[in-house]
PDB file of C-alpha atoms and ligand atoms in Angstrom:
ATOM      1  CA  MET A  15       7.212 -32.827  10.164  1.00 43.00           C
ATOM      2  CA  TYR A  16       4.278 -32.825  11.366  1.00 50.00           C
ATOM      3  CA  PRO A  17       3.829 -28.995  11.938  1.00 56.00           C
ATOM      4  CA  HIS A  18       2.519 -29.277  15.657  1.00 53.00           C
ATOM      5  CA  SER A  19       3.954 -32.741  16.720  1.00 61.00           C
ATOM      6  CA  LYS A  20       7.273 -34.603  16.541  1.00 68.00           C
ATOM      7  CA  SER A  21       5.885 -37.898  15.344  1.00 87.00           C
ATOM      8  CA  PRO A  22       5.901 -38.720  11.586  1.00 95.00           C
ATOM      9  CA  LEU A  23       3.082 -37.853   9.161  1.00 97.00           C
ATOM     10  CA  VAL A  24       0.879 -40.116   8.656  1.00 98.00           C
ATOM     11  CA  ALA A  25      -0.144 -41.487   4.925  1.00 98.00           C
ATOM     12  CA  LEU A  26      -3.272 -43.016   3.834  1.00 98.00           C
ATOM     13  CA  VAL A  27      -2.661 -44.579   0.047  1.00 99.00           C
ATOM     14  CA  THR A  28      -5.871 -46.538  -1.794  1.00 99.00           C
ATOM     15  CA  GLY A  29      -5.362 -49.115  -3.621  1.00 98.00           C
ATOM     16  CA  ALA A  30      -1.687 -49.861  -2.541  1.00 99.00           C
ATOM     17  CA  ASN A  31      -1.897 -54.056  -2.431  1.00 98.00           C
ATOM     18  CA  ARG A  32       0.133 -53.653  -5.891  1.00 98.00           C
ATOM     19  CA  GLY A  33       1.471 -51.322  -8.853  1.00 98.00           C
ATOM     20  CA  ILE A  34       1.946 -47.585  -8.351  1.00 99.00           C
ATOM     21  CA  GLY A  35       0.328 -47.417  -5.114  1.00 99.00           C
ATOM     22  CA  LEU A  36       2.024 -49.929  -3.397  1.00 98.00           C
ATOM     23  CA  GLU A  37       5.355 -48.129  -4.538  1.00 98.00           C
ATOM     24  CA  VAL A  38       4.238 -44.862  -3.481  1.00 99.00           C
ATOM     25  CA  CYS A  39       3.606 -46.650   0.201  1.00 98.00           C
ATOM     26  CA  ARG A  40       7.628 -47.930  -0.222  1.00 98.00           C
ATOM     27  CA  GLN A  41       8.605 -44.344  -1.360  1.00 98.00           C
ATOM     28  CA  LEU A  42       6.727 -42.308   1.357  1.00 98.00           C
ATOM     29  CA  ALA A  43       8.138 -44.800   4.351  1.00 98.00           C
ATOM     30  CA  ALA A  44      11.350 -44.724   2.937  1.00 97.00           C
ATOM     31  CA  ALA A  45      10.848 -41.010   2.947  1.00 98.00           C
ATOM     32  CA  GLY A  46       9.953 -41.327   6.825  1.00 97.00           C
ATOM     33  CA  LEU A  47       6.216 -40.923   7.011  1.00 98.00           C
ATOM     34  CA  GLN A  48       3.978 -43.490   8.756  1.00 98.00           C
ATOM     35  CA  VAL A  49       2.519 -45.356   5.963  1.00 98.00           C
ATOM     36  CA  VAL A  50      -0.965 -46.841   5.877  1.00 98.00           C
ATOM     37  CA  LEU A  51      -1.413 -49.258   2.983  1.00 98.00           C
ATOM     38  CA  SER A  52      -4.881 -50.275   1.937  1.00 98.00           C
ATOM     39  CA  ALA A  53      -6.411 -52.771  -0.205  1.00 98.00           C
ATOM     40  CA  ARG A  54     -10.318 -53.816  -0.594  1.00 98.00           C
ATOM     41  CA  ASP A  55      -8.892 -57.046   0.064  1.00 98.00           C
ATOM     42  CA  ARG A  56      -7.616 -58.172   3.425  1.00 98.00           C
ATOM     43  CA  ASP A  57      -5.597 -61.103   1.919  1.00 98.00           C
ATOM     44  CA  LYS A  58      -4.046 -58.512  -0.534  1.00 98.00           C
ATOM     45  CA  ALA A  59      -2.969 -55.903   1.902  1.00 98.00           C
ATOM     46  CA  THR A  60      -1.393 -58.478   4.127  1.00 98.00           C
ATOM     47  CA  ALA A  61       0.792 -59.940   0.900  1.00 98.00           C
ATOM     48  CA  ALA A  62       1.769 -56.556  -0.002  1.00 98.00           C
ATOM     49  CA  ALA A  63       2.526 -55.519   3.436  1.00 98.00           C
ATOM     50  CA  ARG A  64       4.763 -58.511   3.713  1.00 98.00           C
ATOM     51  CA  GLN A  65       6.601 -57.696   0.396  1.00 98.00           C
ATOM     52  CA  LEU A  66       7.723 -54.385   1.468  1.00 98.00           C
ATOM     53  CA  ALA A  67       8.889 -55.797   5.187  1.00 98.00           C
ATOM     54  CA  LYS A  68      11.196 -58.360   2.754  1.00 98.00           C
ATOM     55  CA  ASP A  69      13.125 -54.774   1.839  1.00 96.00           C
ATOM     56  CA  GLY A  70      12.645 -53.818   5.514  1.00 97.00           C
ATOM     57  CA  ILE A  71       9.747 -51.545   5.344  1.00 98.00           C
ATOM     58  CA  ASP A  72       7.636 -51.444   7.406  1.00 98.00           C
ATOM     59  CA  VAL A  73       3.834 -50.448   6.824  1.00 98.00           C
ATOM     60  CA  SER A  74       0.479 -50.832   8.622  1.00 98.00           C
ATOM     61  CA  ILE A  75      -2.626 -52.054   6.648  1.00 98.00           C
ATOM     62  CA  GLN A  76      -6.346 -50.999   6.447  1.00 98.00           C
ATOM     63  CA  VAL A  77      -9.102 -52.418   4.482  1.00 98.00           C
ATOM     64  CA  LEU A  78     -10.614 -50.186   2.335  1.00 98.00           C
ATOM     65  CA  ASP A  79     -12.861 -50.783  -0.758  1.00 98.00           C
ATOM     66  CA  VAL A  80     -13.141 -46.704  -1.833  1.00 98.00           C
ATOM     67  CA  THR A  81     -16.639 -47.814  -3.632  1.00 98.00           C
ATOM     68  CA  SER A  82     -17.834 -48.719  -0.339  1.00 98.00           C
ATOM     69  CA  GLU A  83     -19.312 -45.838   1.980  1.00 98.00           C
ATOM     70  CA  ASP A  84     -19.015 -48.362   4.655  1.00 98.00           C
ATOM     71  CA  SER A  85     -16.322 -49.581   4.041  1.00 98.00           C
ATOM     72  CA  ILE A  86     -15.071 -45.723   3.718  1.00 98.00           C
ATOM     73  CA  ARG A  87     -16.595 -45.114   7.344  1.00 97.00           C
ATOM     74  CA  ALA A  88     -15.180 -48.027   8.781  1.00 98.00           C
ATOM     75  CA  ALA A  89     -11.668 -47.394   7.721  1.00 98.00           C
ATOM     76  CA  ALA A  90     -11.605 -43.893   9.122  1.00 97.00           C
ATOM     77  CA  ARG A  91     -13.243 -44.942  12.578  1.00 96.00           C
ATOM     78  CA  ASP A  92     -10.475 -47.503  12.589  1.00 96.00           C
ATOM     79  CA  LEU A  93      -7.551 -45.041  11.646  1.00 96.00           C
ATOM     80  CA  GLU A  94      -8.864 -42.292  14.241  1.00 91.00           C
ATOM     81  CA  SER A  95      -8.364 -45.119  16.966  1.00 93.00           C
ATOM     82  CA  LYS A  96      -5.144 -46.703  15.333  1.00 92.00           C
ATOM     83  CA  VAL A  97      -3.136 -43.860  13.967  1.00 92.00           C
ATOM     84  CA  SER A  98      -5.224 -41.062  15.575  1.00 89.00           C
ATOM     85  CA  ARG A  99      -4.974 -38.968  12.136  1.00 94.00           C
ATOM     86  CA  VAL A 100      -3.990 -38.948   8.103  1.00 98.00           C
ATOM     87  CA  ASP A 101      -1.931 -35.935   7.244  1.00 98.00           C
ATOM     88  CA  VAL A 102      -1.521 -37.776   3.567  1.00 98.00           C
ATOM     89  CA  LEU A 103      -4.141 -38.785   1.228  1.00 98.00           C
ATOM     90  CA  VAL A 104      -2.970 -40.513  -2.206  1.00 99.00           C
ATOM     91  CA  ASN A 105      -6.503 -41.361  -4.120  1.00 99.00           C
ATOM     92  CA  ASN A 106      -4.514 -43.710  -6.106  1.00 99.00           C
ATOM     93  CA  ALA A 107      -7.346 -46.762  -6.438  1.00 99.00           C
ATOM     94  CA  ALA A 108      -8.707 -46.983  -9.938  1.00 99.00           C
ATOM     95  CA  VAL A 109     -10.209 -48.802 -12.448  1.00 98.00           C
ATOM     96  CA  LEU A 110      -9.744 -49.287 -16.174  1.00 98.00           C
ATOM     97  CA  ILE A 111     -12.915 -50.745 -17.688  1.00 97.00           C
ATOM     98  CA  ALA A 112     -13.798 -50.939 -21.801  1.00 95.00           C
ATOM     99  CA  GLU A 113     -10.655 -49.889 -22.817  1.00 97.00           C
ATOM    100  CA  GLY A 114     -11.069 -50.593 -26.729  1.00 95.00           C
ATOM    101  CA  ALA A 115     -14.808 -49.152 -26.811  1.00 96.00           C
ATOM    102  CA  ASP A 116     -15.610 -45.833 -28.317  1.00 97.00           C
ATOM    103  CA  VAL A 117     -18.100 -43.557 -26.563  1.00 98.00           C
ATOM    104  CA  LEU A 118     -21.412 -44.621 -28.387  1.00 98.00           C
ATOM    105  CA  ASP A 119     -20.821 -48.466 -27.615  1.00 96.00           C
ATOM    106  CA  THR A 120     -19.596 -48.268 -23.927  1.00 98.00           C
ATOM    107  CA  PRO A 121     -22.256 -49.620 -21.669  1.00 97.00           C
ATOM    108  CA  LEU A 122     -23.445 -47.121 -19.006  1.00 98.00           C
ATOM    109  CA  ASP A 123     -22.583 -49.496 -16.755  1.00 98.00           C
ATOM    110  CA  ASP A 124     -19.085 -49.460 -17.135  1.00 98.00           C
ATOM    111  CA  PHE A 125     -19.373 -45.615 -17.034  1.00 98.00           C
ATOM    112  CA  ARG A 126     -20.962 -46.303 -13.783  1.00 98.00           C
ATOM    113  CA  ARG A 127     -18.403 -48.881 -12.313  1.00 98.00           C
ATOM    114  CA  THR A 128     -15.443 -46.631 -13.960  1.00 98.00           C
ATOM    115  CA  PHE A 129     -16.781 -43.784 -12.248  1.00 98.00           C
ATOM    116  CA  ASP A 130     -17.994 -45.140  -9.290  1.00 98.00           C
ATOM    117  CA  ALA A 131     -14.281 -46.073  -8.020  1.00 98.00           C
ATOM    118  CA  ASN A 132     -12.512 -43.004  -9.944  1.00 99.00           C
ATOM    119  CA  VAL A 133     -14.116 -40.352  -8.922  1.00 99.00           C
ATOM    120  CA  PHE A 134     -17.050 -40.927  -6.533  1.00 98.00           C
ATOM    121  CA  GLY A 135     -14.925 -43.202  -4.153  1.00 98.00           C
ATOM    122  CA  VAL A 136     -11.992 -40.189  -4.343  1.00 99.00           C
ATOM    123  CA  ILE A 137     -14.676 -37.826  -3.645  1.00 99.00           C
ATOM    124  CA  ALA A 138     -16.220 -39.818  -0.561  1.00 98.00           C
ATOM    125  CA  THR A 139     -12.607 -40.961   0.809  1.00 98.00           C
ATOM    126  CA  CYS A 140     -11.938 -36.976   0.757  1.00 98.00           C
ATOM    127  CA  GLN A 141     -15.202 -36.319   2.462  1.00 98.00           C
ATOM    128  CA  ALA A 142     -13.897 -38.970   5.093  1.00 98.00           C
ATOM    129  CA  PHE A 143     -10.576 -37.517   5.686  1.00 98.00           C
ATOM    130  CA  VAL A 144     -10.486 -34.000   4.665  1.00 98.00           C
ATOM    131  CA  PRO A 145     -12.137 -31.867   7.333  1.00 98.00           C
ATOM    132  CA  ARG A 146      -9.895 -33.610  10.033  1.00 97.00           C
ATOM    133  CA  MET A 147      -6.900 -32.509   8.032  1.00 98.00           C
ATOM    134  CA  ILE A 148      -8.889 -29.055   7.643  1.00 98.00           C
ATOM    135  CA  GLU A 149      -9.418 -28.619  11.655  1.00 97.00           C
ATOM    136  CA  ARG A 150      -5.604 -29.368  12.537  1.00 97.00           C
ATOM    137  CA  GLY A 151      -4.361 -26.750   9.432  1.00 98.00           C
ATOM    138  CA  TYR A 152      -2.279 -29.780   7.637  1.00 98.00           C
ATOM    139  CA  GLY A 153      -3.128 -31.980   5.013  1.00 98.00           C
ATOM    140  CA  ARG A 154      -2.008 -33.431   1.364  1.00 98.00           C
ATOM    141  CA  VAL A 155      -4.102 -34.909  -1.099  1.00 99.00           C
ATOM    142  CA  VAL A 156      -2.849 -36.377  -4.228  1.00 99.00           C
ATOM    143  CA  ASN A 157      -5.550 -37.306  -6.692  1.00 99.00           C
ATOM    144  CA  VAL A 158      -3.852 -39.804  -8.965  1.00 99.00           C
ATOM    145  CA  SER A 159      -5.237 -38.942 -12.526  1.00 98.00           C
ATOM    146  CA  SER A 160      -4.021 -39.665 -16.113  1.00 98.00           C
ATOM    147  CA  ALA A 161      -2.860 -37.938 -19.583  1.00 98.00           C
ATOM    148  CA  ALA A 162      -6.136 -39.624 -20.799  1.00 98.00           C
ATOM    149  CA  GLY A 163      -8.123 -37.295 -18.459  1.00 98.00           C
ATOM    150  CA  GLN A 164      -6.276 -34.077 -20.238  1.00 98.00           C
ATOM    151  CA  LEU A 165      -9.307 -32.140 -21.906  1.00 98.00           C
ATOM    152  CA  SER A 166      -6.537 -30.400 -23.752  1.00 97.00           C
ATOM    153  CA  THR A 167      -5.263 -33.495 -25.663  1.00 97.00           C
ATOM    154  CA  MET A 168      -8.382 -35.908 -25.226  1.00 97.00           C
ATOM    155  CA  ASN A 169      -8.920 -37.935 -28.172  1.00 95.00           C
ATOM    156  CA  GLY A 170     -11.008 -41.465 -28.141  1.00 95.00           C
ATOM    157  CA  TYR A 171      -9.182 -43.795 -26.215  1.00 97.00           C
ATOM    158  CA  ALA A 172     -11.184 -45.350 -23.274  1.00 98.00           C
ATOM    159  CA  PRO A 173     -13.670 -43.145 -22.954  1.00 98.00           C
ATOM    160  CA  ALA A 174     -14.931 -44.497 -19.263  1.00 98.00           C
ATOM    161  CA  TYR A 175     -11.501 -44.310 -17.893  1.00 98.00           C
ATOM    162  CA  SER A 176     -10.486 -40.986 -19.936  1.00 98.00           C
ATOM    163  CA  ILE A 177     -14.024 -38.765 -18.641  1.00 98.00           C
ATOM    164  CA  SER A 178     -13.894 -40.105 -14.975  1.00 98.00           C
ATOM    165  CA  LYS A 179     -10.184 -38.571 -14.822  1.00 98.00           C
ATOM    166  CA  ALA A 180     -11.113 -35.574 -16.816  1.00 98.00           C
ATOM    167  CA  ALA A 181     -13.976 -35.582 -13.725  1.00 99.00           C
ATOM    168  CA  LEU A 182     -11.496 -36.427 -11.344  1.00 99.00           C
ATOM    169  CA  ASN A 183      -9.383 -33.152 -12.281  1.00 98.00           C
ATOM    170  CA  ALA A 184     -12.740 -31.383 -12.010  1.00 98.00           C
ATOM    171  CA  PHE A 185     -12.844 -32.316  -8.312  1.00 99.00           C
ATOM    172  CA  THR A 186      -9.357 -31.351  -7.478  1.00 99.00           C
ATOM    173  CA  ARG A 187      -9.768 -27.730  -8.519  1.00 98.00           C
ATOM    174  CA  GLN A 188     -13.577 -27.985  -6.067  1.00 99.00           C
ATOM    175  CA  LEU A 189     -11.224 -29.248  -3.279  1.00 99.00           C
ATOM    176  CA  ALA A 190      -8.541 -26.958  -3.720  1.00 99.00           C
ATOM    177  CA  ALA A 191     -10.880 -24.227  -3.543  1.00 98.00           C
ATOM    178  CA  ALA A 192     -12.468 -25.636  -0.603  1.00 98.00           C
ATOM    179  CA  THR A 193      -9.347 -25.760   1.482  1.00 98.00           C
ATOM    180  CA  LYS A 194      -8.016 -22.547   0.390  1.00 98.00           C
ATOM    181  CA  ASN A 195      -5.868 -21.302   3.396  1.00 98.00           C
ATOM    182  CA  THR A 196      -6.493 -24.154   5.477  1.00 98.00           C
ATOM    183  CA  GLY A 197      -2.621 -26.029   4.977  1.00 98.00           C
ATOM    184  CA  VAL A 198      -4.367 -28.562   2.910  1.00 98.00           C
ATOM    185  CA  LEU A 199      -2.936 -28.549  -0.600  1.00 98.00           C
ATOM    186  CA  VAL A 200      -4.807 -30.857  -3.087  1.00 99.00           C
ATOM    187  CA  ASN A 201      -3.207 -31.861  -6.787  1.00 99.00           C
ATOM    188  CA  SER A 202      -3.343 -34.055  -9.442  1.00 99.00           C
ATOM    189  CA  ALA A 203      -0.913 -36.333 -10.639  1.00 98.00           C
ATOM    190  CA  ASN A 204      -0.035 -37.972 -13.815  1.00 98.00           C
ATOM    191  CA  PRO A 205       2.211 -40.795 -13.391  1.00 98.00           C
ATOM    192  CA  GLY A 206       3.008 -40.966 -17.136  1.00 98.00           C
ATOM    193  CA  TRP A 207       2.428 -44.972 -18.523  1.00 98.00           C
ATOM    194  CA  VAL A 208       3.643 -47.552 -16.245  1.00 98.00           C
ATOM    195  CA  ARG A 209       4.480 -51.234 -16.556  1.00 98.00           C
ATOM    196  CA  THR A 210       1.840 -52.731 -14.008  1.00 98.00           C
ATOM    197  CA  ASP A 211      -1.312 -54.483 -14.701  1.00 98.00           C
ATOM    198  CA  MET A 212      -3.185 -51.230 -15.912  1.00 98.00           C
ATOM    199  CA  GLY A 213      -0.160 -49.764 -17.805  1.00 98.00           C
ATOM    200  CA  GLY A 214       0.680 -53.360 -19.187  1.00 98.00           C
ATOM    201  CA  ALA A 215       4.200 -54.562 -19.912  1.00 98.00           C
ATOM    202  CA  ASN A 216       5.161 -52.094 -22.756  1.00 98.00           C
ATOM    203  CA  ALA A 217       4.658 -49.050 -21.088  1.00 98.00           C
ATOM    204  CA  PRO A 218       8.021 -47.219 -20.677  1.00 98.00           C
ATOM    205  CA  ARG A 219       7.837 -46.722 -17.296  1.00 98.00           C
ATOM    206  CA  SER A 220       8.706 -48.264 -13.964  1.00 98.00           C
ATOM    207  CA  VAL A 221       6.720 -48.408 -11.209  1.00 98.00           C
ATOM    208  CA  SER A 222       9.466 -46.232  -9.143  1.00 98.00           C
ATOM    209  CA  GLN A 223       9.039 -43.383 -11.889  1.00 98.00           C
ATOM    210  CA  GLY A 224       5.537 -43.491 -12.198  1.00 98.00           C
ATOM    211  CA  ALA A 225       5.240 -42.785  -8.162  1.00 98.00           C
ATOM    212  CA  ASP A 226       7.939 -40.022  -7.688  1.00 98.00           C
ATOM    213  CA  THR A 227       5.566 -36.762  -8.753  1.00 98.00           C
ATOM    214  CA  LEU A 228       2.924 -38.421  -6.720  1.00 98.00           C
ATOM    215  CA  VAL A 229       5.254 -38.826  -3.466  1.00 98.00           C
ATOM    216  CA  TRP A 230       6.525 -35.219  -4.439  1.00 98.00           C
ATOM    217  CA  LEU A 231       3.195 -33.799  -4.117  1.00 98.00           C
ATOM    218  CA  ALA A 232       2.284 -36.272  -1.232  1.00 98.00           C
ATOM    219  CA  THR A 233       5.181 -34.346   0.765  1.00 98.00           C
ATOM    220  CA  LEU A 234       5.105 -30.594  -0.588  1.00 98.00           C
ATOM    221  CA  PRO A 235       6.274 -27.915   1.790  1.00 98.00           C
ATOM    222  CA  ASP A 236       3.627 -25.427   3.010  1.00 98.00           C
ATOM    223  CA  ASP A 237       4.037 -22.972  -0.004  1.00 98.00           C
ATOM    224  CA  GLY A 238       3.761 -25.588  -2.264  1.00 98.00           C
ATOM    225  CA  PRO A 239       1.232 -25.508  -5.421  1.00 98.00           C
ATOM    226  CA  THR A 240      -2.318 -26.585  -5.013  1.00 98.00           C
ATOM    227  CA  GLY A 241      -5.490 -27.037  -7.401  1.00 98.00           C
ATOM    228  CA  GLY A 242      -2.665 -27.465  -9.970  1.00 98.00           C
ATOM    229  CA  PHE A 243      -2.323 -30.820 -12.475  1.00 98.00           C
ATOM    230  CA  PHE A 244       1.457 -32.229 -12.651  1.00 98.00           C
ATOM    231  CA  SER A 245       3.444 -34.716 -15.069  1.00 98.00           C
ATOM    232  CA  ASP A 246       7.229 -35.185 -13.519  1.00 98.00           C
ATOM    233  CA  ARG A 247       7.320 -32.732 -10.862  1.00 98.00           C
ATOM    234  CA  ARG A 248       5.827 -30.069 -13.347  1.00 98.00           C
ATOM    235  CA  PRO A 249       2.447 -28.533 -14.458  1.00 98.00           C
ATOM    236  CA  ILE A 250       0.692 -29.603 -17.215  1.00 98.00           C
ATOM    237  CA  ASP A 251      -2.375 -28.289 -19.204  1.00 98.00           C
ATOM    238  CA  TRP A 252      -5.926 -29.894 -18.010  1.00 98.00           C
TER     239      TRP A 252
HETATM  240  P1  NAP B  21      -3.388 -51.196 -11.091  1.00 62.90           P
HETATM  241  O1  NAP B  21      -2.464 -51.893 -11.127  1.00 62.90           O
HETATM  242  O2  NAP B  21      -4.783 -51.738 -12.194  1.00 62.90           O
HETATM  243  O3  NAP B  21      -3.741 -51.304  -9.936  1.00 62.90           O
HETATM  244  C1  NAP B  21      -4.650 -50.500  -8.964  1.00 62.90           C
HETATM  245  C2  NAP B  21      -5.258 -50.743  -7.816  1.00 62.90           C
HETATM  246  O4  NAP B  21      -6.330 -49.816  -8.015  1.00 62.90           O
HETATM  247  C3  NAP B  21      -5.487 -52.188  -7.504  1.00 62.90           C
HETATM  248  O5  NAP B  21      -4.887 -52.477  -5.917  1.00 62.90           O
HETATM  249  C4  NAP B  21      -6.617 -52.379  -7.311  1.00 62.90           C
HETATM  250  O6  NAP B  21      -7.002 -53.317  -6.184  1.00 62.90           O
HETATM  251  C5  NAP B  21      -7.208 -50.973  -6.545  1.00 62.90           C
HETATM  252  N1  NAP B  21      -8.379 -50.797  -6.722  1.00 62.90           N
HETATM  253  C6  NAP B  21      -9.598 -51.082  -7.849  1.00 62.90           C
HETATM  254  N2  NAP B  21     -10.678 -50.927  -7.052  1.00 62.90           N
HETATM  255  C7  NAP B  21     -10.596 -50.509  -6.133  1.00 62.90           C
HETATM  256  C8  NAP B  21     -11.676 -50.332  -4.924  1.00 62.90           C
HETATM  257  N3  NAP B  21     -13.079 -50.036  -5.018  1.00 62.90           N
HETATM  258  N4  NAP B  21     -11.344 -50.249  -3.714  1.00 62.90           N
HETATM  259  C9  NAP B  21      -9.674 -49.770  -3.341  1.00 62.90           C
HETATM  260  N5  NAP B  21      -9.022 -50.162  -4.295  1.00 62.90           N
HETATM  261  C10 NAP B  21      -9.315 -50.671  -5.413  1.00 62.90           C
HETATM  262  O7  NAP B  21      -3.556 -49.972 -11.114  1.00 62.90           O
HETATM  263  P2  NAP B  21      -1.570 -48.935 -11.240  1.00 62.90           P
HETATM  264  O8  NAP B  21      -1.457 -48.711 -13.100  1.00 62.90           O
HETATM  265  O9  NAP B  21      -1.319 -49.186 -10.669  1.00 62.90           O
HETATM  266  O10 NAP B  21      -2.637 -47.474 -11.012  1.00 62.90           O
HETATM  267  C11 NAP B  21      -2.665 -46.751 -10.052  1.00 62.90           C
HETATM  268  C12 NAP B  21      -3.518 -45.601 -10.405  1.00 62.90           C
HETATM  269  O11 NAP B  21      -2.213 -44.508 -11.760  1.00 62.90           O
HETATM  270  C13 NAP B  21      -4.420 -45.019 -11.049  1.00 62.90           C
HETATM  271  O12 NAP B  21      -5.331 -44.297 -10.481  1.00 62.90           O
HETATM  272  C14 NAP B  21      -4.107 -45.523 -12.517  1.00 62.90           C
HETATM  273  O13 NAP B  21      -5.439 -44.733 -12.703  1.00 62.90           O
HETATM  274  C15 NAP B  21      -3.090 -44.005 -12.358  1.00 62.90           C
HETATM  275  N6  NAP B  21      -2.472 -44.471 -13.765  1.00 62.90           N
HETATM  276  C16 NAP B  21      -2.071 -45.537 -14.361  1.00 62.90           C
HETATM  277  C17 NAP B  21      -1.054 -45.489 -15.148  1.00 62.90           C
HETATM  278  C18 NAP B  21      -0.424 -46.972 -15.782  1.00 62.90           C
HETATM  279  O14 NAP B  21       0.132 -46.563 -16.701  1.00 62.90           O
HETATM  280  N7  NAP B  21      -0.330 -47.965 -14.868  1.00 62.90           N
HETATM  281  C19 NAP B  21      -1.224 -44.192 -16.117  1.00 62.90           C
HETATM  282  C20 NAP B  21      -2.142 -43.268 -15.856  1.00 62.90           C
HETATM  283  C21 NAP B  21      -2.736 -43.333 -14.477  1.00 62.90           C
HETATM  284  P3  NAP B  21      -7.588 -54.991  -6.433  1.00 62.90           P
HETATM  285  O15 NAP B  21      -6.092 -55.674  -6.686  1.00 62.90           O
HETATM  286  O16 NAP B  21      -8.405 -55.282  -5.333  1.00 62.90           O
HETATM  287  O17 NAP B  21      -7.923 -55.137  -8.171  1.00 62.90           O
END
């Protein structure tokens, strides 16, 4: 529960119309949070919310394109009036472009489009929502990263995507430092290789397994970790 109120915590999940983000919405709502399912396309958000409603799970929807500062600003304004606050932010939206190219062949534009969504999109979304968390003295931020972004094991796989996730992890460290002792906890999560449009049909994990560590980090107690990188609820190397 929100520390200063009896109302449920409000969670905003980006890129939640399908895949892991949709499942995070399901699990957070099942845990009693008030969930805002966001997507860059209103129709997709509506369809996803209907899908959850069929299972008795109630979420609200919000249009949010993380690559558009206008869209982020509009979402922050909308949510301020509709739900009054965001306590939990799961930065899940991401793209995987030029997966098979090597770093010398990947067009610069593919790096730019990847960084726009996977890095700058997260920074801009945090800049819109985290200051109010700090003011209220409570917040949980989960940056959905990837084992592909681990510097300790990085190889030649998907250069634009992998480098973007390493940069995202660096942002996690920066934001954790900026929010130290404010009640806001910030962590990176690796969902593992998950069966989604991005992960493909051969991935070993279900969306439910992939969402587990993200939901755990989104609902950490006040003495939980900050500035870490987690997989299967355990810290992993950067
Ligand atoms: P997915 O099925 O491809 O879903 C990606 C989601 O991000 C979609 O809802 C997509 O919306 C949304 N998105 C993309 N660009 C956006 C933007 N500019 N604004 C708002 N939403 C945007 O991917 P997933 O497998 O669920 O991945 C979710 C997260 O887990 C990502 O951060 C990914 O990097 C990470 N991850 C996944 C795996 C895996 O094996 N699946 C492994 C490691 C990490 P549209 O439908 O509009 O395109």
